[in-house]
Tab-separated table of C-alpha atoms in Angstrom:
chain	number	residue	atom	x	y	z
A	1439	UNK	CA	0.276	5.939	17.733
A	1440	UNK	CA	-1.506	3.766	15.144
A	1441	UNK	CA	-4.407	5.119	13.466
A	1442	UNK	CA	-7.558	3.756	14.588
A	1443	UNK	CA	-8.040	1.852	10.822
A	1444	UNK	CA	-4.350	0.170	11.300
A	1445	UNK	CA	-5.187	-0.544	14.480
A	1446	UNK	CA	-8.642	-2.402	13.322
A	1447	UNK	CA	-6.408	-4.198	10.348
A	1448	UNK	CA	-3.726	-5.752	12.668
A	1449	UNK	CA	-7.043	-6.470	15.305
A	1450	UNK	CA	-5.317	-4.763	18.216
A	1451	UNK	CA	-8.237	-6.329	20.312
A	1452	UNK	CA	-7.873	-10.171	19.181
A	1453	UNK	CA	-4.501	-12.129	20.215
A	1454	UNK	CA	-4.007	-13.428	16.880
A	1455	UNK	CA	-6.393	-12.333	13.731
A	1456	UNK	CA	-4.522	-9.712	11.383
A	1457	UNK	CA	-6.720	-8.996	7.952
A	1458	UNK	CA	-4.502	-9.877	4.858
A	1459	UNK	CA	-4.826	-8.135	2.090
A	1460	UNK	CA	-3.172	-5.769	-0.136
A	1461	UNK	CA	-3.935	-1.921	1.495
A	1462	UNK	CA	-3.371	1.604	0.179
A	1463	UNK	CA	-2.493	3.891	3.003
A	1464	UNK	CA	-3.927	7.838	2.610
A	1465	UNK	CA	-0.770	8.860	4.604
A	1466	UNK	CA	2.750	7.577	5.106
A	1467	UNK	CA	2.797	5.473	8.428
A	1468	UNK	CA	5.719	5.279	11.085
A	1469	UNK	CA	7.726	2.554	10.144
A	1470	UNK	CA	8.817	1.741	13.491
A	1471	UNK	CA	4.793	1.622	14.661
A	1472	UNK	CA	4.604	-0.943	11.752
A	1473	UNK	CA	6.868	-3.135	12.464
A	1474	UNK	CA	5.860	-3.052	15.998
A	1475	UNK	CA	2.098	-4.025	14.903
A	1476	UNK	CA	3.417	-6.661	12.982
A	1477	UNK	CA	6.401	-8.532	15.191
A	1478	UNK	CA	3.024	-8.052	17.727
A	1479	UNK	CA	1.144	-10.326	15.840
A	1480	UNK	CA	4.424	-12.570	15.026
A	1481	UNK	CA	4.205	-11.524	11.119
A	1482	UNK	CA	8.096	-10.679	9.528
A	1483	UNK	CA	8.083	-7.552	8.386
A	1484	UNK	CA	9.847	-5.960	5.774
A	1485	UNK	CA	9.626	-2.593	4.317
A	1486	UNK	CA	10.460	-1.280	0.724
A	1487	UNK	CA	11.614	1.967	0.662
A	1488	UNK	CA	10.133	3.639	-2.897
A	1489	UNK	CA	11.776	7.077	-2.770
A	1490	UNK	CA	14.901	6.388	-5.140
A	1491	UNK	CA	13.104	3.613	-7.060
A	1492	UNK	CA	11.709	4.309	-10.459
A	1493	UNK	CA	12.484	1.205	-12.824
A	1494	UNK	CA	11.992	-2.268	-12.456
A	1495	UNK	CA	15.635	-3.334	-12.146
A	1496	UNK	CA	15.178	-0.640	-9.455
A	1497	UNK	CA	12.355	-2.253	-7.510
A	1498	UNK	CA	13.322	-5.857	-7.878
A	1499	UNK	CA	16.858	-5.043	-6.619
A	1500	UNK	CA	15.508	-3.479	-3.558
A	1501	UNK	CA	12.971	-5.939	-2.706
A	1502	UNK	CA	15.805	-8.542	-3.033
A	1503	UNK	CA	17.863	-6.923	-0.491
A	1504	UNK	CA	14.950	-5.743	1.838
A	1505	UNK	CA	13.477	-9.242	1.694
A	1506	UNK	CA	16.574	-10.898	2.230
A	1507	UNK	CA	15.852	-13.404	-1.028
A	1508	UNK	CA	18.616	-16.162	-2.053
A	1509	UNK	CA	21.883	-14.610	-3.713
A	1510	UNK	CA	20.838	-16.831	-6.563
A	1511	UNK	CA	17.241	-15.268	-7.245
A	1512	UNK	CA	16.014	-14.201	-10.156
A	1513	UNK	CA	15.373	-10.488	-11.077
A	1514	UNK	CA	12.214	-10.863	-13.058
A	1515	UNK	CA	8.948	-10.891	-12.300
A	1516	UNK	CA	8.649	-14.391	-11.574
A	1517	UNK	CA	11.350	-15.183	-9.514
A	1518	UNK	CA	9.729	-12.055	-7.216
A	1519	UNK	CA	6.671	-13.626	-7.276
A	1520	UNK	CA	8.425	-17.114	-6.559
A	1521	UNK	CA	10.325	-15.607	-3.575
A	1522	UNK	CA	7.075	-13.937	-2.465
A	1523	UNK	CA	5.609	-17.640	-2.262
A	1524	UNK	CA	8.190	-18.973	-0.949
A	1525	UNK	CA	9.687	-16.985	2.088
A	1526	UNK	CA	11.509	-20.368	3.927
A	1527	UNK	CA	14.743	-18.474	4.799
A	1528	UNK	CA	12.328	-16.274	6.797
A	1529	UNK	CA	10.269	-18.428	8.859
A	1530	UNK	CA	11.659	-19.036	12.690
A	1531	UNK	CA	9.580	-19.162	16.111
A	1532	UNK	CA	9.301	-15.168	15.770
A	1533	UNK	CA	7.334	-14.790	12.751
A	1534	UNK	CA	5.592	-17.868	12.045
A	1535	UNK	CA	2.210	-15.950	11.641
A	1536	UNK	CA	3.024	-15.038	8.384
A	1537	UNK	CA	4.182	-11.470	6.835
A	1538	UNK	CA	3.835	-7.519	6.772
A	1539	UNK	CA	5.352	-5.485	3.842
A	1540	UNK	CA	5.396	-1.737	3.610
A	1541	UNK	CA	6.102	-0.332	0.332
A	1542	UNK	CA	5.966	3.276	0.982
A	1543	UNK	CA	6.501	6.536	-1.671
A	1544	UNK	CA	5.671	4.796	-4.826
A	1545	UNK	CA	5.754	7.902	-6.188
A	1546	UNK	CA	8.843	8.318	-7.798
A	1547	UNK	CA	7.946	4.293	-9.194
A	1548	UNK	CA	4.498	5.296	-10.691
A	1549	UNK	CA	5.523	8.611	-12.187
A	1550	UNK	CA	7.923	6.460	-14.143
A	1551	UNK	CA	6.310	3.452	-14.990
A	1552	UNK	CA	3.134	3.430	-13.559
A	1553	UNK	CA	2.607	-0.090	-15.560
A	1554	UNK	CA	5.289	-1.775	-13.469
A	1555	UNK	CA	3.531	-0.602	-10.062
A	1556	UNK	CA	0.171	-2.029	-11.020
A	1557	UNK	CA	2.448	-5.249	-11.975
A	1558	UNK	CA	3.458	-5.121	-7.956
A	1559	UNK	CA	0.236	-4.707	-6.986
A	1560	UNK	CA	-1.221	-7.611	-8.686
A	1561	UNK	CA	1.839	-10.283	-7.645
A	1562	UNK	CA	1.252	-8.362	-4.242
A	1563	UNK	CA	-2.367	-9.731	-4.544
A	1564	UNK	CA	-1.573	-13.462	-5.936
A	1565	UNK	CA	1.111	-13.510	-2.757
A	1566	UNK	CA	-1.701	-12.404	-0.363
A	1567	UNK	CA	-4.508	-15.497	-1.842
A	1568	UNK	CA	-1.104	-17.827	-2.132
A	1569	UNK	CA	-0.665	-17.164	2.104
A	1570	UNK	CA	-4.166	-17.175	2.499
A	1571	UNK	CA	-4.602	-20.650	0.745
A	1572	UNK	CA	-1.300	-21.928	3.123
A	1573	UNK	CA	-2.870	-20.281	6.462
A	1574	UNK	CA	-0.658	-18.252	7.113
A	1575	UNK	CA	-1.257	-14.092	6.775
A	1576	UNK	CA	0.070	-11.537	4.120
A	1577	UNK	CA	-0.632	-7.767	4.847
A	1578	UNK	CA	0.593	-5.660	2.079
A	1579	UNK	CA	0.287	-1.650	2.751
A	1580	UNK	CA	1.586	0.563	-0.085
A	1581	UNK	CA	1.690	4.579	0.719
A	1582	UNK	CA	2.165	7.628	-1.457
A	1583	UNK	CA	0.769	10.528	-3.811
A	1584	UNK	CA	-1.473	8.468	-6.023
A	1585	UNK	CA	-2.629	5.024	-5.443
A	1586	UNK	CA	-3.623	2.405	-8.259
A	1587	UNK	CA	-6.933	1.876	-8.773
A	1588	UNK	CA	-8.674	-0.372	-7.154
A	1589	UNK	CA	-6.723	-0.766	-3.687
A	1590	UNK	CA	-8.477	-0.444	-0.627
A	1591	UNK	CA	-7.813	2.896	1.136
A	1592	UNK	CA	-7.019	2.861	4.930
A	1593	UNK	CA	-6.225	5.964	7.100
């Protein structure tokens, strides 16, 4: 079962308001409640698993794949953020809402490079106030040992 401040984020109680955002969860959620919540609210929802990832090339390879971005996309920085802003391969009838990401154990990523994660956390953010500008919804939740600073913490 959701927690009561996941619950409040995806607005269990209204038919179609999520909050977007960019979200540090205390403790690792269900992935399966997740993308529940979000397919609910007709976001796509994708989820990064962190717990091998501790480089760049690392991250931006897994994102790719968990994403589903173009054969042909870049693996820098900006061509994530450009995929992030761009999502058109994604969009059908079932998701038109917008989009959920779960990047859970960043551990292993900020123990490493802790530099890179704050990197994803700010393209994270631009992506959210891109979607937000477009009307359309971008929750990001990130879960794991240590968060950066500055995220919003939810239970």
């Amino acid at each position: 079962m959701p927690s009561p401040e996941l619950k409040t984020l995806f607005a269990l109680d209204s038919p179609n308001k999520v909050t977007s955002g960019i979200f540090w969860l205390k403790a690792h959620a269900k992935v399966s409640e997740l993308s529940k919540l979000a397919h609910d609210k007709k976001l796509a929802f994708f989820h990064l698993e962190g717990q091998k990832i501790e480089k760049k090339e690392q991250f931006l390879n897994h994102a790719a794949v968990a994403m589903q971005f173009p054969a042909d996309a870049g693996k820098n920085w900006d061509a994530f953020y450009d995929c992030l802003t761009d999502l058109e391969w994604i969009e059908d009838d079932k998701n038109d809402a917008g989009y959920a990401i779960y990047f859970d154990h960043t551990d292993a990523f900020a123990d490493h490079h802790e530099s890179q994660l704050e990197t994803v956390v700010e393209l994270f953010q631009d992506a959210v106030d891109y979607w937000k500008s477009e009307g359309k919804t971008m929750v990001v939740l990130l879960s794991g040992n240590h968060s950066p600073s500055g995220m919003k913490k939810i239970q």
